[in-house]
Coordinates of C-alpha atoms and ligand atoms in Angstrom, one line a residue:
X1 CA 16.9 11.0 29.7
X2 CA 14.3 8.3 28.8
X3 CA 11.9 10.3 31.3
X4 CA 12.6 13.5 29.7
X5 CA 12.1 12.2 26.1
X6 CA 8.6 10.8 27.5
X7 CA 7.2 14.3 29.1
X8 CA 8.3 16.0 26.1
X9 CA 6.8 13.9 23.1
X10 CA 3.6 13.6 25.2
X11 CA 3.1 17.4 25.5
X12 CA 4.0 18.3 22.4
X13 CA 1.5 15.3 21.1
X14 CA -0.7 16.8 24.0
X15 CA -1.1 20.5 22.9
X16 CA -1.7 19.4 19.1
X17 CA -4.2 17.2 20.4
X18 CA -5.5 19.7 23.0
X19 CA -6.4 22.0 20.0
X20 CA -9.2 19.6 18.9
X21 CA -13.0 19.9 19.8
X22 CA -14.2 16.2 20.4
X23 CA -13.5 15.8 24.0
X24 CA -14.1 12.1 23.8
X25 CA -12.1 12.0 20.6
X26 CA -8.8 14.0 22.5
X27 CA -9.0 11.5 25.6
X28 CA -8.9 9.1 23.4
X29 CA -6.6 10.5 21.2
X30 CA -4.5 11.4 24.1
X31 CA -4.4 8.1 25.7
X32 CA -3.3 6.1 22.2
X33 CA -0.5 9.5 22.1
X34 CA 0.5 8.2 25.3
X35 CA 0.9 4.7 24.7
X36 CA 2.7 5.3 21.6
X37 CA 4.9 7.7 23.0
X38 CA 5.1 5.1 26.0
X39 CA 6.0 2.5 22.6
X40 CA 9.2 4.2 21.3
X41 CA 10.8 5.3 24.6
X42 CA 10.9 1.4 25.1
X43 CA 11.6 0.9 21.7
X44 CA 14.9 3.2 22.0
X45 CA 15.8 1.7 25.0
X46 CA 15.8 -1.3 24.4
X47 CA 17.6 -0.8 21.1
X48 CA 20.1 1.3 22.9
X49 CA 20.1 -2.1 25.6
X50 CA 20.5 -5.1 23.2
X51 CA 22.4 -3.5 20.3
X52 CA 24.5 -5.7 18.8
X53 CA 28.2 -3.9 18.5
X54 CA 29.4 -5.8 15.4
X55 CA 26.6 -5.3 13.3
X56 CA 26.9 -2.3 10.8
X57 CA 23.6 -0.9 10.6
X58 CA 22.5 1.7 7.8
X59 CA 23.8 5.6 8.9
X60 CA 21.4 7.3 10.9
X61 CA 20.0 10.8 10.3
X62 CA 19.9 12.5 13.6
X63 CA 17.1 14.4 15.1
X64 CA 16.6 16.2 18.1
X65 CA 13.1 16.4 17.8
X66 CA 11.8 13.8 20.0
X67 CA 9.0 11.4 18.9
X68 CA 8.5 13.2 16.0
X69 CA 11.8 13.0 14.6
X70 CA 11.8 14.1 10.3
X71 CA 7.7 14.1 9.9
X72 CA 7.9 17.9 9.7
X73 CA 10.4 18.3 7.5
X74 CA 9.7 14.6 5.8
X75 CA 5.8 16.0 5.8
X76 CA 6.9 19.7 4.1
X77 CA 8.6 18.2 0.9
X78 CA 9.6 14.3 0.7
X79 CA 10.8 14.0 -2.2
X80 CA 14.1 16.7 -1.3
X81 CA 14.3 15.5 2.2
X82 CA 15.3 12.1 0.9
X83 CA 17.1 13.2 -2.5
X84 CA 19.6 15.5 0.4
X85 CA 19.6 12.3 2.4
X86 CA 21.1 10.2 -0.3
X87 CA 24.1 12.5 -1.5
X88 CA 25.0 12.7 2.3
X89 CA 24.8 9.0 3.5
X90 CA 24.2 7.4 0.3
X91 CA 21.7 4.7 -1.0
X92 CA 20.4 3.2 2.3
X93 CA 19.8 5.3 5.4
X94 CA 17.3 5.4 8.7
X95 CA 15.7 8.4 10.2
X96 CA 12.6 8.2 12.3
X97 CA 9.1 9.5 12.2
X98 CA 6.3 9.5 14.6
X99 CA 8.0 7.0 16.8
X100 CA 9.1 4.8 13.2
X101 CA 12.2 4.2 12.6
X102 CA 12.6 4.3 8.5
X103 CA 15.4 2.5 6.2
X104 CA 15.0 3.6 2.6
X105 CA 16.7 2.1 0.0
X106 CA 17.2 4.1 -3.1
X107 CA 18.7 3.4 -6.3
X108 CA 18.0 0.1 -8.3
X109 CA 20.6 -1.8 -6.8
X110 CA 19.6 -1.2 -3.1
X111 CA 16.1 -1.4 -4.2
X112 CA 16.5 -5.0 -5.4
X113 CA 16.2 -5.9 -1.7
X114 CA 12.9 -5.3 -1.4
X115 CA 11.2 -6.8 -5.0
X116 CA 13.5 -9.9 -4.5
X117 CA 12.4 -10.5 -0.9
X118 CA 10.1 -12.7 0.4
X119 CA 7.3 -11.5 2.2
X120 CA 7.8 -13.7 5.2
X121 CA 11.5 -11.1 5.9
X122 CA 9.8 -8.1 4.5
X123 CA 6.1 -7.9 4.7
X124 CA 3.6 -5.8 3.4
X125 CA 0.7 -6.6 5.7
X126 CA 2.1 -5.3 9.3
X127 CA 2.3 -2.0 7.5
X128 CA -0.6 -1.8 4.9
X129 CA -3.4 -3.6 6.5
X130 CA -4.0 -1.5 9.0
X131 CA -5.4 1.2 6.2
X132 CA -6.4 -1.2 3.9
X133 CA -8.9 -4.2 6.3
X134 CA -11.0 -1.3 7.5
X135 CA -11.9 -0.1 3.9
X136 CA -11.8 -3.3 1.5
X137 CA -13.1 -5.6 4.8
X138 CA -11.3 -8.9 5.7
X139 CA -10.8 -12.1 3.6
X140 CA -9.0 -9.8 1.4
X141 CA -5.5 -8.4 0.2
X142 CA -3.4 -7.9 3.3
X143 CA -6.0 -9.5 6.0
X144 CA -5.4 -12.8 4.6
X145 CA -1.8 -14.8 4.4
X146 CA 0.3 -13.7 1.6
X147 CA -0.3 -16.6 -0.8
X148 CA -4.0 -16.6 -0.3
X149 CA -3.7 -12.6 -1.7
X150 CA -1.4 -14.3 -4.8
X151 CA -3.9 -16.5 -5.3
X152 CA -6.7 -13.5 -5.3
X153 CA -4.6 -11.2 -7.6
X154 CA -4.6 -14.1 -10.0
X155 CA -8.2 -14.1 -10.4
X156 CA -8.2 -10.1 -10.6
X157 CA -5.8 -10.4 -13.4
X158 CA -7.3 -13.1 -15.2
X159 CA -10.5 -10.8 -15.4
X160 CA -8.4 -8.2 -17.0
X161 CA -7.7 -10.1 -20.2
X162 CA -7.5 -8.8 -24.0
X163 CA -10.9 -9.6 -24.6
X164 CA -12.6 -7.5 -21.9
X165 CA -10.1 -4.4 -22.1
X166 CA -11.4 -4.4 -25.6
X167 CA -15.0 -4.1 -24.0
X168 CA -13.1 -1.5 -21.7
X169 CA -12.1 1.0 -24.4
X170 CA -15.7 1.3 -25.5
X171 CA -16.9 1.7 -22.3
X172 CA -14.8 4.3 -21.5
X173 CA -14.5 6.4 -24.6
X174 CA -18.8 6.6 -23.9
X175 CA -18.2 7.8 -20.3
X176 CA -15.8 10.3 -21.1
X177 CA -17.3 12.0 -24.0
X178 CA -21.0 12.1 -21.9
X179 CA -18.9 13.1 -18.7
X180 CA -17.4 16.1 -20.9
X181 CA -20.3 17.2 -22.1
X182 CA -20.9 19.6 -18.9
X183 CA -17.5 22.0 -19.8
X184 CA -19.0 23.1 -22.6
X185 CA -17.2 24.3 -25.7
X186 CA -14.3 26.6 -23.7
X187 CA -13.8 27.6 -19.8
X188 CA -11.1 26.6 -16.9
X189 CA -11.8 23.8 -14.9
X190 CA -10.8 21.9 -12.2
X191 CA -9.4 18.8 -14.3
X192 CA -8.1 16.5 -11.2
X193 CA -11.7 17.2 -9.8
X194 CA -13.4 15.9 -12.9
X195 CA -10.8 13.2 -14.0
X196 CA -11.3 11.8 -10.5
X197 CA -15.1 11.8 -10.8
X198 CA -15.2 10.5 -14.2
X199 CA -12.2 7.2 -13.4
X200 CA -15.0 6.2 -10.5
X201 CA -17.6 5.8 -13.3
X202 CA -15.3 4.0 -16.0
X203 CA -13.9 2.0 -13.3
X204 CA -17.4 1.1 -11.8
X205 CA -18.3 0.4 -15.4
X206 CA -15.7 -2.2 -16.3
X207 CA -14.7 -3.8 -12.8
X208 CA -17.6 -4.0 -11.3
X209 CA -20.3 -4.6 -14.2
X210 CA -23.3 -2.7 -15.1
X211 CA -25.9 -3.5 -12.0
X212 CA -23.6 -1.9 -9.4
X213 CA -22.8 1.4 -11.9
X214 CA -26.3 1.6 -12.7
X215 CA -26.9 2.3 -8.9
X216 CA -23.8 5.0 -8.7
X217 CA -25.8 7.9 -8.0
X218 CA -24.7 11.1 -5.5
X219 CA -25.6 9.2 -2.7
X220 CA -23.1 6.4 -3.2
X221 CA -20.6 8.8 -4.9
X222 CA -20.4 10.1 -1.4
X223 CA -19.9 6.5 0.6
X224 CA -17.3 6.0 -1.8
X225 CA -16.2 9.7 -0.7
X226 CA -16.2 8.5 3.4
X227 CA -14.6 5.2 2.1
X228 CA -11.7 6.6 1.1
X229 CA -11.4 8.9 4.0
X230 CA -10.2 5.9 5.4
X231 CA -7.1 6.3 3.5
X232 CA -5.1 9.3 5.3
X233 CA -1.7 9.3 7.7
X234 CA -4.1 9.9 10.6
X235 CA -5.8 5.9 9.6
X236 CA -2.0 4.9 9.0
X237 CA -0.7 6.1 12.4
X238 CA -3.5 5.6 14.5
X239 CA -5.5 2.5 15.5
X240 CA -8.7 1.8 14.3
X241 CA -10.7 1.2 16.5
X242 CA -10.3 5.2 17.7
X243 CA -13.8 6.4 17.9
X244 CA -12.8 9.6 15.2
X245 CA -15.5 10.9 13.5
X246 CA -13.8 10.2 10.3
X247 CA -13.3 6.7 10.8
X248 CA -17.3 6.0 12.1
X249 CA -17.8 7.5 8.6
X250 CA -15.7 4.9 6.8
X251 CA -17.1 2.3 8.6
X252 CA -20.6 3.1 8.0
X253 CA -19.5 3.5 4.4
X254 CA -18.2 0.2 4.4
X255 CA -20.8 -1.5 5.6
X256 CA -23.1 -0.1 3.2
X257 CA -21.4 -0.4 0.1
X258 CA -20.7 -3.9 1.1
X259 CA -24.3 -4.8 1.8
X260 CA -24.9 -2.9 -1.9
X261 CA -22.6 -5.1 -3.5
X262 CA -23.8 -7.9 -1.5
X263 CA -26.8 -7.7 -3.0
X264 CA -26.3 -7.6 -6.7
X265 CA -23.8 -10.1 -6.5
X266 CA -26.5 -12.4 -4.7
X267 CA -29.0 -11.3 -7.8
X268 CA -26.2 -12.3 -10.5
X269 CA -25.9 -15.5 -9.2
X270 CA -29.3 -16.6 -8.7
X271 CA -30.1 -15.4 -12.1
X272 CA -28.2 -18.0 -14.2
X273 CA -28.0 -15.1 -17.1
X274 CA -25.0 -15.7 -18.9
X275 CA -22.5 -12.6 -18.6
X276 CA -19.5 -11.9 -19.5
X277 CA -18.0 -9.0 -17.7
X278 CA -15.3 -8.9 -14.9
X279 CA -18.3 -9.4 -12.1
X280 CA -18.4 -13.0 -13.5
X281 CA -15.0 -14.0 -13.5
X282 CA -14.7 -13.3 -9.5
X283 CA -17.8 -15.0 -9.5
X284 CA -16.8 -18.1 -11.6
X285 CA -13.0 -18.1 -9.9
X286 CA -11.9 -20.6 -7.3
X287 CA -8.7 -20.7 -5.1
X288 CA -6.5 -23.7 -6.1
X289 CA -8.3 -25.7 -3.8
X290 CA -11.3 -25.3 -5.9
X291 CA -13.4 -23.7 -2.8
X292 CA -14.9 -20.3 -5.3
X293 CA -14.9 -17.0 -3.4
X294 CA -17.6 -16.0 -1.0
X295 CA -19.9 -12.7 -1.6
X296 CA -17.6 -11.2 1.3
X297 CA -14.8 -11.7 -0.7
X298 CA -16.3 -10.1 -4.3
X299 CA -18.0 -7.6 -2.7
X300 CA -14.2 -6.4 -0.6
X301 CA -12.2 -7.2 -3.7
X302 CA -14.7 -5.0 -5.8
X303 CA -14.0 -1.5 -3.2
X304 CA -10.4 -3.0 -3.6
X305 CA -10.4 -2.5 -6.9
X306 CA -12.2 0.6 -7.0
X307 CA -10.1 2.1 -4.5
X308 CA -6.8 0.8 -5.7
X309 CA -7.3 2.1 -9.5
X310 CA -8.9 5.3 -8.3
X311 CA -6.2 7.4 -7.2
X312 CA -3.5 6.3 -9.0
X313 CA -5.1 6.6 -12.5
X314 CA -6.8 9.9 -12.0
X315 CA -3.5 11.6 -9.9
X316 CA -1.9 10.1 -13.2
X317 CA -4.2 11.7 -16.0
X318 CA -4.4 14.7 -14.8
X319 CA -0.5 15.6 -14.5
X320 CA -0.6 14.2 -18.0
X321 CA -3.0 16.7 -19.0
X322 CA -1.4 19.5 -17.4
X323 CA 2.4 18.6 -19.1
X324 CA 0.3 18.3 -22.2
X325 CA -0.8 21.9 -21.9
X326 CA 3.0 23.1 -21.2
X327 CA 3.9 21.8 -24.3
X328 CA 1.8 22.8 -26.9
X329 CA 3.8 20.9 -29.9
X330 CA 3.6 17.8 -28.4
X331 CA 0.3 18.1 -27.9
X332 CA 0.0 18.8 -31.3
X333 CA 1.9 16.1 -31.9
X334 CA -0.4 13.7 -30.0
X335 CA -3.5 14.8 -32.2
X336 CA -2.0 14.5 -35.1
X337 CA -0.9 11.1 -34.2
X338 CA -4.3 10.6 -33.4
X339 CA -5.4 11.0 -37.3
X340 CA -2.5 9.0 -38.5
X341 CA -3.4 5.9 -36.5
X342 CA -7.3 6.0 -36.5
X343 CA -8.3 7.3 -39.6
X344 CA -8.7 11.8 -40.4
X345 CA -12.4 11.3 -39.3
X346 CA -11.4 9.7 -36.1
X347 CA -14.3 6.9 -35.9
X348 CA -14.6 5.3 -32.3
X349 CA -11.5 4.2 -30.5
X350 CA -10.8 0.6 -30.4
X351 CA -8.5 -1.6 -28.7
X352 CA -6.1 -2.3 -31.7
X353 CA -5.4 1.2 -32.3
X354 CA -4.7 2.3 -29.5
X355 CA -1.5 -0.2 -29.3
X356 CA -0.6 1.8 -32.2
X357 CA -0.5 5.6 -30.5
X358 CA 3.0 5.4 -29.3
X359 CA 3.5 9.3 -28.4
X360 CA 0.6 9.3 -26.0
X361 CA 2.4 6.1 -24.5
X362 CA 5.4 7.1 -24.0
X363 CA 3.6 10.5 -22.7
X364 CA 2.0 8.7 -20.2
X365 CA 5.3 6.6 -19.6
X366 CA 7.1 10.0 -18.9
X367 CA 4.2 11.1 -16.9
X368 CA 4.8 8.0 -14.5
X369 CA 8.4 8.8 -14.7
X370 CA 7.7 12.3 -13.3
X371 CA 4.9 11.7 -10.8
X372 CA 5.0 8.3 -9.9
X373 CA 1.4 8.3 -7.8
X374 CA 2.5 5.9 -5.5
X375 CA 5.8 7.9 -4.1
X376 CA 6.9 5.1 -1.5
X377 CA 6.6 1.3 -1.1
X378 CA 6.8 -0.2 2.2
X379 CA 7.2 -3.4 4.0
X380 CA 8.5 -4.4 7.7
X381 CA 11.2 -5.9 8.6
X382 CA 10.4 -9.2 10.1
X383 CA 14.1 -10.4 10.2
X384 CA 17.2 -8.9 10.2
X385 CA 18.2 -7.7 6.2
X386 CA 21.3 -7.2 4.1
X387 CA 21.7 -4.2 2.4
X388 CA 24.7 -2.1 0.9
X389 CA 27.4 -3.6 3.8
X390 CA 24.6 -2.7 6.3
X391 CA 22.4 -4.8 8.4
X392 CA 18.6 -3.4 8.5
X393 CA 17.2 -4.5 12.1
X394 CA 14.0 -6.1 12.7
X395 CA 11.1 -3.8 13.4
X396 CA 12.5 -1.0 10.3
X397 CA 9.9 0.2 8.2
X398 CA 11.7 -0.5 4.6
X399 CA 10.9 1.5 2.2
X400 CA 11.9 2.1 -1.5
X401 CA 11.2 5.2 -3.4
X402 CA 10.0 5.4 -7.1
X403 CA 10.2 8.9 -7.3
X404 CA 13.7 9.3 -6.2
X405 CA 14.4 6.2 -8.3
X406 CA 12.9 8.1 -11.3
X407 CA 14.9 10.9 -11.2
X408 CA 18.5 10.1 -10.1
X409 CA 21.2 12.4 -11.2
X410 CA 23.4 9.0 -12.1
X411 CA 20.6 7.0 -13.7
X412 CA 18.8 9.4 -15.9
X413 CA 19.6 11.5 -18.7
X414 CA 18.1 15.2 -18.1
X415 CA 16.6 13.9 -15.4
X416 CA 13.6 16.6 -14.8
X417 CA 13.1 17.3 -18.1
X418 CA 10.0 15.7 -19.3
X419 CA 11.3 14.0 -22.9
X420 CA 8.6 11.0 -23.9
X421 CA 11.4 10.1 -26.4
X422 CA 13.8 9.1 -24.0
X423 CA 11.9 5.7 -24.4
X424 CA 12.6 5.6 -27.9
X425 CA 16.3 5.3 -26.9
X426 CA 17.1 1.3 -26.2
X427 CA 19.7 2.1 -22.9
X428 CA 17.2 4.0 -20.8
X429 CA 18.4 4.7 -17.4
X430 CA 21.8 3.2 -17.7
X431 CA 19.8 -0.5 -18.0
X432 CA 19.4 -0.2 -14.4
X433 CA 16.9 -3.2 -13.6
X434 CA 14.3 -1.3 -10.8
X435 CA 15.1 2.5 -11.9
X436 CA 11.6 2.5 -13.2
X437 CA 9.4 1.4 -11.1
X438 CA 6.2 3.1 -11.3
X439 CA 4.2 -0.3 -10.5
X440 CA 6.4 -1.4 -7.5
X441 CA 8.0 -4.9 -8.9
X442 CA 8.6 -8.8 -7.5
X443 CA 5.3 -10.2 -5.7
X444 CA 3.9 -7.2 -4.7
X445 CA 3.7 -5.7 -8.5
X446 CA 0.4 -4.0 -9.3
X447 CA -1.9 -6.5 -11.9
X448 CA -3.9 -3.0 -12.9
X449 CA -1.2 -1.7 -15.0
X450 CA -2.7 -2.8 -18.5
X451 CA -6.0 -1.5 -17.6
X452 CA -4.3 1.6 -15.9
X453 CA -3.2 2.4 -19.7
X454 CA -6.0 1.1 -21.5
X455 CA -7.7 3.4 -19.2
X456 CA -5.5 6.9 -19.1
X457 CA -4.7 6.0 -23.0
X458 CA -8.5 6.1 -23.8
X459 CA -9.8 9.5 -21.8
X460 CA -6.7 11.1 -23.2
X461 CA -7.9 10.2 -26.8
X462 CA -10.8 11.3 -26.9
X463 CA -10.0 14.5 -24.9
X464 CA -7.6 15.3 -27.6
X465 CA -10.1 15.0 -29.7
X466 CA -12.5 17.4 -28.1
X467 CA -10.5 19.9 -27.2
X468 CA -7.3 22.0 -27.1
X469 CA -5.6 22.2 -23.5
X470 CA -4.0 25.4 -22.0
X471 CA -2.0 26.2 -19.0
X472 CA -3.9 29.4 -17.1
X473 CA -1.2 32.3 -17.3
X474 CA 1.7 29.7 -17.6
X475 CA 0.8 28.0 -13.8
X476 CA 1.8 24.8 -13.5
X477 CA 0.6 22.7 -11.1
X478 CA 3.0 22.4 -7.7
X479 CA 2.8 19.4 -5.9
X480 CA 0.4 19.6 -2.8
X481 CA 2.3 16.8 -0.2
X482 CA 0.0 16.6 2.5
X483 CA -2.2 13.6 0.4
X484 CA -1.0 10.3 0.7
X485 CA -1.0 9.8 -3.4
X486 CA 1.1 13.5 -3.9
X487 CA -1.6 15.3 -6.6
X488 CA -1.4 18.6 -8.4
X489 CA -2.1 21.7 -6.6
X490 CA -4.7 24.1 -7.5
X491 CA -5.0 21.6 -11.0
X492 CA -6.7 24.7 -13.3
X493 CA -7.0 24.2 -16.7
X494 CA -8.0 26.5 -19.7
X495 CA -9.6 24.5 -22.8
X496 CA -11.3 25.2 -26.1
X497 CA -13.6 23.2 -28.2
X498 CA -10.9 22.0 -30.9
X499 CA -11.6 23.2 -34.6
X500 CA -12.6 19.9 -37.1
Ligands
HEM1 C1 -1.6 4.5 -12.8 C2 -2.1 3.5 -12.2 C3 -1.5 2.6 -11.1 C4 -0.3 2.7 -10.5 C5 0.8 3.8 -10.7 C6 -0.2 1.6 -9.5 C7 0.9 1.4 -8.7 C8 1.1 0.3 -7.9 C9 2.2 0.0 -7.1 C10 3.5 0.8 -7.0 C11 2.0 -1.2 -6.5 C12 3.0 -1.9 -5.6 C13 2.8 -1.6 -4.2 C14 3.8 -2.2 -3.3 O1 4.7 -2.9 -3.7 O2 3.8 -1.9 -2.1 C15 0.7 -1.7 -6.9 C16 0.1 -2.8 -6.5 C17 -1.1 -3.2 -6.8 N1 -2.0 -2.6 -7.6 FE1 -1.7 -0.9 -8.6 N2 -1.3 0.9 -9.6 C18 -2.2 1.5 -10.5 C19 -3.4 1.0 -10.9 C20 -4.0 -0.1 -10.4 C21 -5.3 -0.5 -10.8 C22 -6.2 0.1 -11.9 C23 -5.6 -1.7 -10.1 C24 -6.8 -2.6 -10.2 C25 -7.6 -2.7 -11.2 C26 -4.5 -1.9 -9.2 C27 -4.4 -3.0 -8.4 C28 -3.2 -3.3 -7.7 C29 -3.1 -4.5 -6.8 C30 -4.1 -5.6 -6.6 C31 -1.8 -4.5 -6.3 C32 -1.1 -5.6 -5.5 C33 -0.6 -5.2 -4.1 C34 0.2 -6.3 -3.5 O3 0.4 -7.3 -4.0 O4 0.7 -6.0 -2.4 N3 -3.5 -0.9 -9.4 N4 0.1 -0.7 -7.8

């Protein structure tokens, strides 16, 4: 049987692989195939082997597809592969992927497992860092101990204080209005494409200072391009060190953004000029020890940064755009608001006002609600876990869902309906604790979320200001799956130069 399983995942791995034109690349490809393939015939057998009878463990979807198990139909749509596995087994479940076995836990209660555990039982590093180390570079987030990444997301978050999102709001209002000035007065554009381009200038602007976004021409546009080529399921199921052409490009990318960085952190220090922008903080910070962060460490916590905020903030913007455009009285709604908490002549954004533009918030709230960027968190099992009257065993991949979380039929009132005033409303989802979890929760929780709104709060502004947003013939976007962060599909938008 274990034999069988064995020829057949490594031919079917072996034909997909066979299709590719890098003969070095498919050998190599082949031979990691085989070894994992090799991995999770063990694995099954020796679960099958030391299985402990009077442990309960979480209901099992079946597949007969070896190896692969659910990643076609997981792959296809997520989101109803695992809303169908909940009303048939419930809240916690396994299934396997790729030689994975996954456990999710949906709904807030089952959920609480994961943002109430510590990372030593369920750890983010054995499944993150393998994406993450070659892109930010060691030292960093999860290539270092857990407390020693605390310690780091303190000083990130310190460096995102009132007084430089202030700074920020200027910043990006400027960026977005010389960014614009390209579409012209009406047309239909790509608006993912251009929000994504434009969220790597503000965010180069305000995280990393103005050396390093004075330098942010085409050619390092594209390193940050190869970069995040590191961040696909082939970096996430393969090993590194896999000579794939896409992977020499990260690398190379790496090491020259890092040797960029390198260098203007090098020139900020030795130049005594006092600054006060987020550069300086990292540079000023020390650990508790009072040892201050080397260069290595700025420069991998700056791509961090970059890379972290990129994705999620422009994925973000522009499905807020496009359920703008749907709704044409809200977006009316929005500009007037606009008028009534700026002024009628709309002078410059500024921090204070935007506080008060509570539509667009809850907009963008909704927006979260709906697309949640990051659709799954995960950790491994280090030790066996508790969960719903089932034990999770060591070696699951753990994983909880803010999408699904987001739109239970229990929890949430008109649940795909996208209604910014449900927030006005005190009881929102049933005052379940982790229904809303659009920044993941407990020590793991994102430290970008003030800037994140700051951010999306500010381009949205001032593109209401500029202009009126239309869907093209009624399309909205569907959601294209096969991207890690799930963004809009064909994201065309019609706009017109809005009337004073
Ligand atoms: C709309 C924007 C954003 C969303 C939806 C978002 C979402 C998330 C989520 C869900 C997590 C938790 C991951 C987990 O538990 O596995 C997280 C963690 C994190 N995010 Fe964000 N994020 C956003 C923007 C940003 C920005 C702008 C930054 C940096 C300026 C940032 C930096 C981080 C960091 C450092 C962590 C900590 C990871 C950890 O401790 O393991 N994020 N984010």
């Amino acid at each position: 049987m274990s034999t069988h399983l064995y020829q057949l995942s490594t031919k079917l791995l072996g034909d997909t692989i066979g299709r590719m034109n890098d003969n070095l690349t498919s050998i190599v490809l082949a031979a990691s195939a085989i070894t994992l393939a090799l991995g999770y015939v063990s694995k099954v057998m020796l679960k099958q082997s030391s299985a402990e009878k009077h442990l309960k463990y979480p209901p099992y979807i079946p597949s007969y597809i070896p190896f692969l198990g659910h990643a076609i139909a997981f792959g296809k749509s997520p989101i109803e592969f695992l809303e169908n596995a909940y009303e048939k087994y419930g809240p916690v479940f396994s299934f396997t992927m790729v030689g994975k076995t996954f456990t999710y836990l949906l709904g807030s209660e089952a959920a609480s497992l994961m943002f109430n555990s510590k990372n030593e039982d369920l750890n983010a590093e054995d499944v993150y860092s393998r994406l993450t180390t070659p892109v930010f570079g060691k030292g960093v987030a999860y290539d270092v101990p857990n407390p020693i990444f605390l310690e780091q997301k303190k000083m990130l978050k310190s460096g995102l204080n009132i007084a430089q999102l202030k700074e920020h709001v200027k910043i990006i209002e400027a960026e977005t209005i010389d960014y614009f000035k390209r579409w012209g007065d009406c047309g239909e554009r790509n608006l993912f494409e251009a929000l994504s381009e434009l969220i790597i200038l503000t965010a180069s602007s305000c995280l990393h200072g103005k050396e390093i976004r004075s330098l942010l021409n085409e050619r390092v546009a594209q390193l940050y391009a190869d970069l995040d080529g590191g961040f696909t399921h082939m970096a996430w199921l393969l090993p590194g060190w896999l000579p794939l052409p896409s992977f020499r490009k990260r690398d190379r990318a790496h090491r020259e953004i890092k040797n960029i960085f390198t260098k203007v952190i090098q020139k900020r220090r030795s130049s005594g000029e006092p600054v006060d922008d987020f550069l300086q903080t990292l540079i000023d910070a020390t650990y508790k020890d009072g040892r201050p962060l080397d260069d290595n460490e700025i420069a991998g916590m700056l791509i961090g940064l970059l890379l972290a905020g990129q994705h999620t903030s422009s994925t973000t913007s522009a499905w807020m755009g496009f359920f703008l455009a749907k709704d044409k009285a809200l977006q009316d709604r929005c500009y007037a608001e606009q008028k009534a908490a700026c002024g009628e002549h709309l002078p410059p954004l500024d921090f204070d006002q935007l506080k008060d533009l509570n539509l667009l918030e809850r907009c963008l709230k909704e927006t979260l609600r709906l697309r949640p960027p990051i659709m799954t968190m995960m950790r491994m099992a280090r030790s066996p876990q508790a969960a719903a009257g089932y034990t999770i065993p060591v070696g699951h991949q753990v994983c909880v869902s803010p999408t699904v979380n987001h739109r239970l039929r229990d929890t949430w009132v008109k649940r795909m309906e996208f209604s910014p005033e449900r927030y006005i409303s005190d009881n929102v989802a049933a005052g379940e604790k982790f229904a809303y979890v659009p920044f993941g929760a407990g020590r793991h929780r994102c430290i970008g979320e003030n800037f994140a709104y700051v951010q999306i709060k500010t381009i949205w502004s001032t593109l209401l200001r500029m202009y009126e947003f239309d869907l093209v013939d009624g399309y909205f976007p569907t959601i294209n799956y096969t991207t890690m962060i799930h963004t809009p599909h064909k994201p065309i938008i019609r706009y017109r130069r809005r009337k004073p």
